Coordinates of C-alpha atoms and ligand atoms in Angstrom, one line a residue:
M1 CA 38.8 13.3 7.9
Q2 CA 36.6 15.0 10.5
Y3 CA 33.9 12.9 12.4
R4 CA 30.8 14.1 13.9
T5 CA 27.9 12.8 16.3
F6 CA 25.2 10.9 15.1
G7 CA 21.9 11.5 17.1
A8 CA 21.6 9.2 20.1
L9 CA 23.9 6.6 18.5
D10 CA 27.4 5.7 19.8
W11 CA 28.9 6.0 16.3
K12 CA 31.0 8.8 14.8
P13 CA 30.2 9.4 11.0
S14 CA 32.7 11.0 8.7
A15 CA 31.5 14.6 7.9
L16 CA 31.3 13.4 4.3
G17 CA 29.2 10.5 3.2
F18 CA 29.2 9.2 -0.4
G19 CA 25.8 9.5 -2.1
A20 CA 25.8 7.0 -4.8
M21 CA 23.0 8.4 -7.0
R22 CA 25.2 10.5 -9.5
L23 CA 27.9 8.1 -10.3
P24 CA 30.0 8.4 -13.7
L25 CA 28.3 6.8 -16.5
L26 CA 29.6 5.2 -19.8
N27 CA 27.0 7.0 -22.0
D28 CA 23.5 8.8 -21.5
D29 CA 22.0 5.8 -20.0
A30 CA 21.8 6.1 -16.2
G31 CA 22.0 2.1 -15.9
Q32 CA 25.3 2.1 -17.6
I33 CA 27.8 3.1 -14.7
D34 CA 31.4 3.6 -15.5
A35 CA 32.2 0.8 -13.0
P36 CA 36.3 1.3 -12.7
L37 CA 36.1 4.9 -12.4
A38 CA 33.2 4.8 -10.1
T39 CA 34.9 2.2 -7.9
A40 CA 38.1 4.1 -7.7
M41 CA 36.1 7.1 -6.5
I42 CA 34.3 5.3 -3.8
R43 CA 37.4 3.6 -2.7
Y44 CA 39.4 7.0 -2.7
A45 CA 36.6 8.3 -0.4
I46 CA 36.8 5.3 1.9
D47 CA 40.7 5.4 1.9
H48 CA 40.4 9.0 3.1
G49 CA 38.1 8.3 5.9
V50 CA 34.6 8.3 4.6
N51 CA 32.5 5.7 6.5
Y52 CA 29.0 6.0 5.1
V53 CA 27.7 5.1 1.6
D54 CA 24.2 5.9 0.5
T55 CA 22.4 4.1 -2.4
A56 CA 18.7 3.0 -3.0
W57 CA 16.6 0.4 -4.9
S58 CA 16.1 2.8 -7.6
Y59 CA 19.3 4.4 -8.3
H60 CA 21.0 4.0 -11.6
K61 CA 17.9 2.1 -12.9
G62 CA 18.4 -0.5 -10.3
M63 CA 22.0 -1.0 -11.1
G64 CA 23.3 1.1 -8.1
E65 CA 23.1 -1.7 -5.5
P66 CA 24.7 -4.5 -7.5
F67 CA 27.4 -2.1 -8.5
L68 CA 28.2 -1.2 -4.9
A69 CA 28.4 -4.9 -4.0
Q70 CA 31.5 -5.0 -6.4
A71 CA 32.7 -1.6 -5.5
L72 CA 32.8 -2.6 -1.7
A73 CA 34.4 -6.0 -2.4
D74 CA 38.2 -6.5 -1.3
G75 CA 37.5 -5.7 2.3
Y76 CA 35.9 -2.2 1.6
R77 CA 32.4 -3.3 2.9
A78 CA 33.7 -3.8 6.4
K79 CA 35.2 -0.2 6.5
V80 CA 31.9 1.5 5.8
S81 CA 28.2 1.7 7.0
L82 CA 26.0 1.0 4.3
A83 CA 22.6 2.8 3.7
T84 CA 19.9 1.7 1.3
K85 CA 16.2 2.4 1.2
L86 CA 12.9 0.6 0.8
P87 CA 11.2 1.7 -2.5
T88 CA 8.1 3.0 -0.5
W89 CA 6.0 3.7 -3.8
L90 CA 6.2 0.1 -4.8
I91 CA 4.9 -1.2 -1.6
Q92 CA 1.3 -2.6 -1.3
S93 CA 1.6 -4.9 1.6
L94 CA 4.2 -6.1 4.1
D95 CA 5.0 -9.1 2.0
D96 CA 6.3 -6.6 -0.6
C97 CA 8.6 -5.1 2.2
D98 CA 10.0 -8.5 2.8
T99 CA 10.5 -9.1 -1.0
Y100 CA 12.6 -5.9 -1.5
L101 CA 14.5 -6.2 1.6
N102 CA 15.5 -9.7 0.9
R103 CA 16.4 -8.7 -2.8
Q104 CA 18.5 -5.8 -1.5
L105 CA 20.6 -7.9 0.7
E106 CA 21.3 -10.1 -2.3
R107 CA 22.0 -7.3 -4.6
L108 CA 24.3 -5.7 -2.2
Q109 CA 25.8 -9.1 -1.3
T110 CA 25.6 -8.4 2.5
D111 CA 24.1 -10.0 5.5
V112 CA 23.0 -6.5 7.1
I113 CA 22.0 -3.2 5.9
D114 CA 23.4 -0.8 8.6
F115 CA 21.0 2.0 7.9
Y116 CA 17.7 1.3 6.2
L117 CA 15.4 4.1 5.0
L118 CA 11.8 4.4 4.1
H119 CA 12.7 6.1 0.9
S120 CA 11.1 9.5 -0.1
L121 CA 8.2 9.9 2.3
H122 CA 5.7 12.5 1.8
Q123 CA 2.5 12.7 4.1
E124 CA 0.3 10.6 1.8
R125 CA 2.8 8.0 1.4
W126 CA 3.5 8.0 5.2
H127 CA -0.2 7.4 5.8
T128 CA -0.3 4.3 3.5
L129 CA 2.8 2.8 5.2
R130 CA 1.6 3.6 8.7
A131 CA -1.7 1.8 8.1
L132 CA 0.5 -1.3 7.1
N133 CA 2.3 -0.9 10.3
V134 CA 5.5 -0.8 8.5
T135 CA 7.5 0.3 11.6
A136 CA 6.5 -2.9 13.2
W137 CA 7.7 -4.9 10.2
A138 CA 11.0 -2.8 10.3
E139 CA 11.5 -3.8 13.9
K140 CA 11.1 -7.5 13.1
Q141 CA 13.8 -7.0 10.7
L142 CA 16.0 -5.4 13.3
A143 CA 15.4 -8.4 15.5
A144 CA 16.2 -10.7 12.8
G145 CA 19.6 -8.8 12.2
K146 CA 18.9 -7.8 8.5
I147 CA 19.0 -4.2 9.3
R148 CA 20.8 -2.1 12.0
H149 CA 19.0 1.2 12.1
I150 CA 15.7 2.6 10.8
G151 CA 15.2 6.0 9.3
F152 CA 13.5 7.7 6.5
S153 CA 14.2 10.2 3.8
F154 CA 11.8 13.0 3.2
H155 CA 10.4 15.4 0.4
D156 CA 7.4 17.3 1.6
R157 CA 6.5 20.2 3.8
Y158 CA 7.5 20.9 7.3
A159 CA 4.3 19.8 9.0
A160 CA 4.4 16.5 7.4
F161 CA 7.9 15.9 8.6
Q162 CA 6.8 16.7 12.1
E163 CA 4.2 14.2 11.9
I164 CA 6.4 11.5 10.8
V165 CA 9.0 12.3 13.4
D166 CA 6.4 12.4 16.0
D167 CA 4.4 9.2 14.9
Y168 CA 7.2 6.7 15.7
D169 CA 9.8 6.8 18.5
G170 CA 12.1 4.2 17.0
W171 CA 13.5 6.5 14.4
D172 CA 17.5 6.7 14.6
F173 CA 17.8 9.0 11.9
C174 CA 16.4 11.0 8.9
Q175 CA 17.7 12.3 5.7
I176 CA 16.4 15.7 4.4
Q177 CA 17.1 18.2 1.6
Y178 CA 18.9 20.9 3.0
N179 CA 21.4 23.5 1.8
F180 CA 22.0 27.2 2.2
M181 CA 19.1 28.0 -0.3
D182 CA 16.6 25.4 1.1
V183 CA 16.3 26.8 4.7
N184 CA 12.8 27.3 4.5
E185 CA 11.8 24.6 2.0
Q186 CA 10.7 21.1 2.8
A187 CA 11.8 20.2 6.5
G188 CA 14.2 23.1 6.2
M189 CA 16.3 24.4 9.2
R190 CA 13.3 24.1 11.4
G191 CA 13.0 20.4 10.6
L192 CA 16.7 19.9 11.2
H193 CA 16.5 21.5 14.6
Y194 CA 13.3 19.5 15.4
A195 CA 14.5 16.2 14.6
A196 CA 17.9 16.9 16.3
E197 CA 16.2 17.9 19.6
K198 CA 14.5 14.7 19.5
G199 CA 17.6 12.7 19.3
L200 CA 17.6 11.9 15.7
A201 CA 20.6 12.0 13.6
V202 CA 20.1 14.3 10.5
I203 CA 21.8 13.3 7.2
V204 CA 21.7 16.1 4.7
M205 CA 21.0 15.2 1.1
E206 CA 21.4 17.6 -2.0
P207 CA 23.8 19.9 -0.2
L208 CA 24.8 21.6 -3.4
R209 CA 21.0 21.5 -4.7
G210 CA 22.0 18.7 -6.9
G211 CA 25.0 20.6 -8.3
K212 CA 23.3 23.9 -9.0
L213 CA 25.1 25.7 -6.0
A214 CA 28.5 24.5 -7.3
K215 CA 28.1 25.9 -10.7
N216 CA 31.3 27.5 -11.9
P217 CA 30.9 30.4 -12.9
P218 CA 27.7 31.0 -10.9
P219 CA 25.2 33.7 -12.0
A220 CA 27.1 37.0 -12.1
P221 CA 25.5 38.7 -8.8
V222 CA 26.6 35.6 -7.0
A223 CA 30.1 35.3 -8.4
R224 CA 30.7 38.9 -7.6
L225 CA 29.8 38.2 -3.8
W226 CA 31.9 35.1 -3.7
A227 CA 34.8 37.0 -5.3
Q228 CA 34.6 39.7 -2.7
A229 CA 34.8 37.2 0.2
P230 CA 38.1 37.4 2.4
I231 CA 38.6 33.7 2.0
Q232 CA 38.6 32.4 -1.5
R233 CA 36.6 29.1 -1.7
T234 CA 35.0 27.3 -4.5
P235 CA 31.2 27.7 -4.4
A236 CA 30.8 24.0 -3.6
D237 CA 33.2 24.5 -0.5
W238 CA 31.2 27.4 0.6
A239 CA 27.9 25.3 0.5
L240 CA 29.4 22.3 2.3
Q241 CA 31.3 24.5 5.0
W242 CA 27.8 26.3 5.6
L243 CA 26.3 22.9 6.4
W244 CA 29.1 21.6 8.5
N245 CA 29.2 24.5 10.5
Q246 CA 26.0 23.5 12.2
P247 CA 26.0 21.1 15.1
E248 CA 22.7 19.6 14.2
V249 CA 23.9 18.2 10.8
S250 CA 25.3 14.7 11.5
L251 CA 26.7 14.0 8.0
V252 CA 26.5 15.5 4.5
L253 CA 26.0 13.3 1.5
S254 CA 27.3 14.5 -1.7
G255 CA 26.6 12.7 -4.9
M256 CA 30.0 13.1 -6.5
S257 CA 30.2 12.2 -10.3
T258 CA 33.9 12.8 -11.0
M259 CA 37.1 11.9 -9.3
Q260 CA 38.0 15.5 -9.0
Q261 CA 34.7 16.3 -7.1
V262 CA 35.6 13.5 -4.6
I263 CA 39.0 14.8 -4.0
E264 CA 37.8 18.2 -3.4
N265 CA 34.9 17.2 -1.3
V266 CA 37.1 15.1 1.0
A267 CA 39.6 17.9 1.2
S268 CA 36.5 20.2 2.2
A269 CA 35.4 17.8 4.8
E270 CA 38.8 17.6 6.3
R271 CA 38.9 21.3 6.9
S272 CA 35.3 21.4 8.3
G273 CA 33.8 21.9 11.9
V274 CA 31.0 23.0 13.9
G275 CA 31.3 26.8 14.4
S276 CA 34.0 27.0 11.9
L277 CA 32.6 30.0 10.0
T278 CA 32.9 33.5 11.2
A279 CA 29.8 35.8 11.8
G280 CA 31.1 37.7 8.5
E281 CA 31.2 34.4 6.4
L282 CA 27.8 33.5 7.6
A283 CA 26.5 37.0 6.6
L284 CA 28.2 36.5 3.2
V285 CA 26.2 33.1 2.6
E286 CA 23.1 35.2 3.5
Q287 CA 23.9 37.8 1.0
V288 CA 24.4 35.1 -1.7
R289 CA 21.1 33.5 -0.7
A290 CA 19.4 37.0 -1.3
A291 CA 21.5 37.4 -4.6
Y292 CA 20.0 34.1 -6.0
Q293 CA 16.4 35.0 -4.6
A294 CA 16.6 38.4 -6.3
L295 CA 17.0 36.7 -9.9
I296 CA 13.5 35.0 -9.4
P297 CA 11.5 36.4 -12.2
I298 CA 7.8 35.3 -11.1
P299 CA 7.3 36.3 -7.3
C300 CA 5.2 33.2 -6.9
T301 CA 5.2 31.9 -3.1
A302 CA 3.5 28.8 -3.8
C303 CA 0.7 29.7 -1.6
G304 CA -1.8 27.8 -3.6
Y305 CA -4.6 30.3 -3.7
C306 CA -4.6 30.0 -7.3
Q307 CA -5.6 26.3 -7.2
P308 CA -7.4 24.3 -8.2
C309 CA -7.2 25.5 -11.7
P310 CA -10.4 24.6 -13.7
Q311 CA -8.2 23.3 -16.5
G312 CA -5.7 21.5 -14.2
V313 CA -2.8 23.7 -14.8
A314 CA -0.2 23.1 -12.0
I315 CA 0.7 26.9 -11.7
P316 CA 2.9 27.0 -8.6
R317 CA 4.9 24.0 -9.7
I318 CA 5.3 25.3 -13.3
F319 CA 6.4 28.8 -11.9
S320 CA 8.9 27.0 -9.5
I321 CA 10.6 25.2 -12.3
Y322 CA 10.9 28.2 -14.4
N323 CA 12.1 30.5 -11.6
E324 CA 14.8 27.7 -10.4
G325 CA 15.8 27.6 -14.2
I326 CA 16.5 31.4 -14.3
M327 CA 17.8 31.7 -10.9
Y328 CA 20.4 28.9 -11.3
D329 CA 21.0 29.8 -15.0
D330 CA 19.9 26.2 -15.7
L331 CA 17.0 26.6 -18.4
P332 CA 18.0 23.1 -19.9
G333 CA 17.4 21.6 -16.4
A334 CA 14.0 23.5 -16.2
R335 CA 13.1 22.1 -19.6
D336 CA 14.0 18.7 -18.6
A337 CA 11.8 19.1 -15.4
Y338 CA 8.9 20.4 -17.2
R339 CA 8.9 17.7 -19.8
H340 CA 9.4 14.7 -17.2
W341 CA 8.1 15.9 -14.0
L342 CA 4.7 17.5 -15.2
D343 CA 2.2 15.5 -16.7
A344 CA 0.7 16.9 -20.1
T345 CA -2.6 17.4 -18.3
E346 CA -0.9 19.9 -15.8
R347 CA 1.1 22.0 -18.4
A348 CA 0.7 25.7 -19.1
D349 CA -0.6 25.4 -22.6
L350 CA -4.0 24.2 -21.1
C351 CA -4.7 27.7 -19.8
V352 CA -7.9 29.2 -21.5
E353 CA -7.2 32.8 -19.9
C354 CA -10.3 32.5 -17.6
H355 CA -8.2 34.7 -15.0
Q356 CA -9.7 33.1 -12.2
C357 CA -6.3 32.4 -10.8
E358 CA -5.3 36.0 -11.1
E359 CA -8.3 37.3 -8.9
Q360 CA -7.0 35.0 -6.1
C361 CA -3.3 35.5 -6.4
P362 CA -2.1 37.7 -3.3
Q363 CA 1.0 38.6 -5.2
S364 CA -1.0 40.1 -8.2
I365 CA 1.0 38.0 -10.7
E366 CA -0.4 38.2 -14.3
I367 CA -0.6 34.3 -14.3
P368 CA -1.9 33.6 -17.8
T369 CA 0.6 35.9 -19.4
W370 CA 3.5 34.1 -17.4
L371 CA 2.1 30.8 -18.2
Q372 CA 2.1 31.4 -22.1
Q373 CA 5.8 32.9 -21.7
V374 CA 7.0 29.9 -19.7
H375 CA 5.5 27.3 -21.8
A376 CA 7.1 28.7 -24.8
Q377 CA 10.5 28.9 -23.1
L378 CA 10.3 25.3 -21.6
L379 CA 9.1 23.3 -24.5
A380 CA 11.6 25.3 -26.9
D381 CA 14.3 23.0 -28.4
Ligands
NAP401 N1 16.4 9.8 -0.4 C1 16.2 10.8 -1.3 O1 14.9 11.0 -1.6 C2 17.3 11.4 -2.1 C3 17.1 12.3 -2.8 C4 18.2 13.0 -3.5 C5 19.4 12.5 -3.0 N2 19.6 11.6 -2.2 C6 21.0 10.9 -1.7 O2 21.8 12.2 -1.3 C7 23.1 12.1 -2.1 C8 23.4 13.7 -2.2 O3 22.5 14.3 -2.8 P1 22.9 15.0 -4.4 O4 23.5 13.9 -5.0 O5 21.9 15.7 -4.9 O6 24.2 15.9 -3.8 P2 24.6 17.3 -4.4 O7 25.9 17.3 -3.6 O8 23.7 18.3 -3.9 O9 24.7 17.2 -5.8 C9 25.7 16.4 -6.5 C10 26.1 17.1 -7.8 O10 27.1 18.4 -7.4 C11 27.9 18.4 -8.3 N3 29.1 18.5 -7.3 C12 29.6 17.8 -6.3 N4 30.7 18.1 -5.7 C13 31.1 19.0 -6.6 C14 32.4 19.8 -6.5 N5 33.2 19.7 -5.7 N6 32.5 20.9 -7.4 C15 31.4 21.1 -8.3 N7 30.5 20.4 -8.6 C16 30.2 19.3 -7.5 C17 28.1 17.4 -9.1 O11 27.2 17.8 -10.3 P3 27.5 17.3 -11.9 O12 27.4 15.8 -11.9 O13 26.5 18.1 -12.7 O14 29.0 17.9 -11.9 C18 27.2 16.3 -8.5 O15 26.5 15.4 -9.3 C19 22.6 11.5 -3.4 O16 23.6 11.1 -4.0 C20 21.8 10.4 -3.0 O17 22.6 9.3 -2.6 C21 18.6 10.8 -1.7

């Protein structure tokens, strides 16, 4: 295993961390973890040098933490740093924080959580927690020995990321969605560099965009480029090596769902290193990014000029879901997102073709026409 630096801490994380959000299941129910297989996968990773395991209150319908307590029995707990997260969307008071942390310590059957994150911060949620003085609460937990390090995971725009980093000088680390497609999304590369310059360790989540970048075979223009590379790697290996090439990345979490993926990603991590990709290889990854982007059917930049729609249609989000479905050749995933992540009061079929949005759109997108088409495709069975 290769080990890396972790912000200002005197601790070396393994290049690969185990993200326990996509463990193998017994059936379609996310709460039914295939415990023997998932335990074998986690222990294989630890036996091969992985020293960081990431879970959360909510993973696997609340079964992720109790499962991990069992998986890390037989001496495995002592071999890893354990990370879990405060379910910030459920917090209304500091008493709630106490309740969740104490229950997490019980669920995980541990005296201390090594890395404790405020889960899934965005600007509004941060403002709520900041008003509660959540960081003072977290410092009390540090002093009481219940947690060892304070961090946060993040899903919002760069400006919100910078605000959160700047608001508190006690962060040891942060966790951001980052991969070769998301350099300008969310915190992005700018956020990675900003946090690293401020001395925070940066943990990467969704390095394969939840598996989309590891698709085999990838969309044809992407597959052609990977095939032309002088070195042959799997798409997953390319995506992971691109991350490990960057000194600001402290560790990469992958949510592996099969033993084969664990074996492959551990082997990738063993070959990894800062600056290990050549200029030609980095240029190839950029070409791949461009090839994916060229597949986007609707040239929406999510500028938001079309908003608010008088009918409440969430135009940029709908277009983003559809574009991703086409780009990553994953219409089933897009259908799932459209049904589950959008409220019926935001969907495309509410459009009455007033065309107000079209007049505002700097990209001159024929919005009502696209909305009709997208709705038909995303609600199809
Ligand atoms: N704090 C937060 O808000 C937050 C949000 C997201 C994630 N996370 C954490 O970050 C971790 C990593 O994110 P992620 O799970 O999205 O990681 P990811 O690596 O982007 O996606 C994991 C998926 O990629 C596929 N995969 C992994 N290795 C592969 C390989 N070698 N070959 C082919 N496919 C491969 C698998 O998809 P299939 O299962 O489809 O095969 C796997 O489920 C999570 O597990 C979780 O712990 C935190």
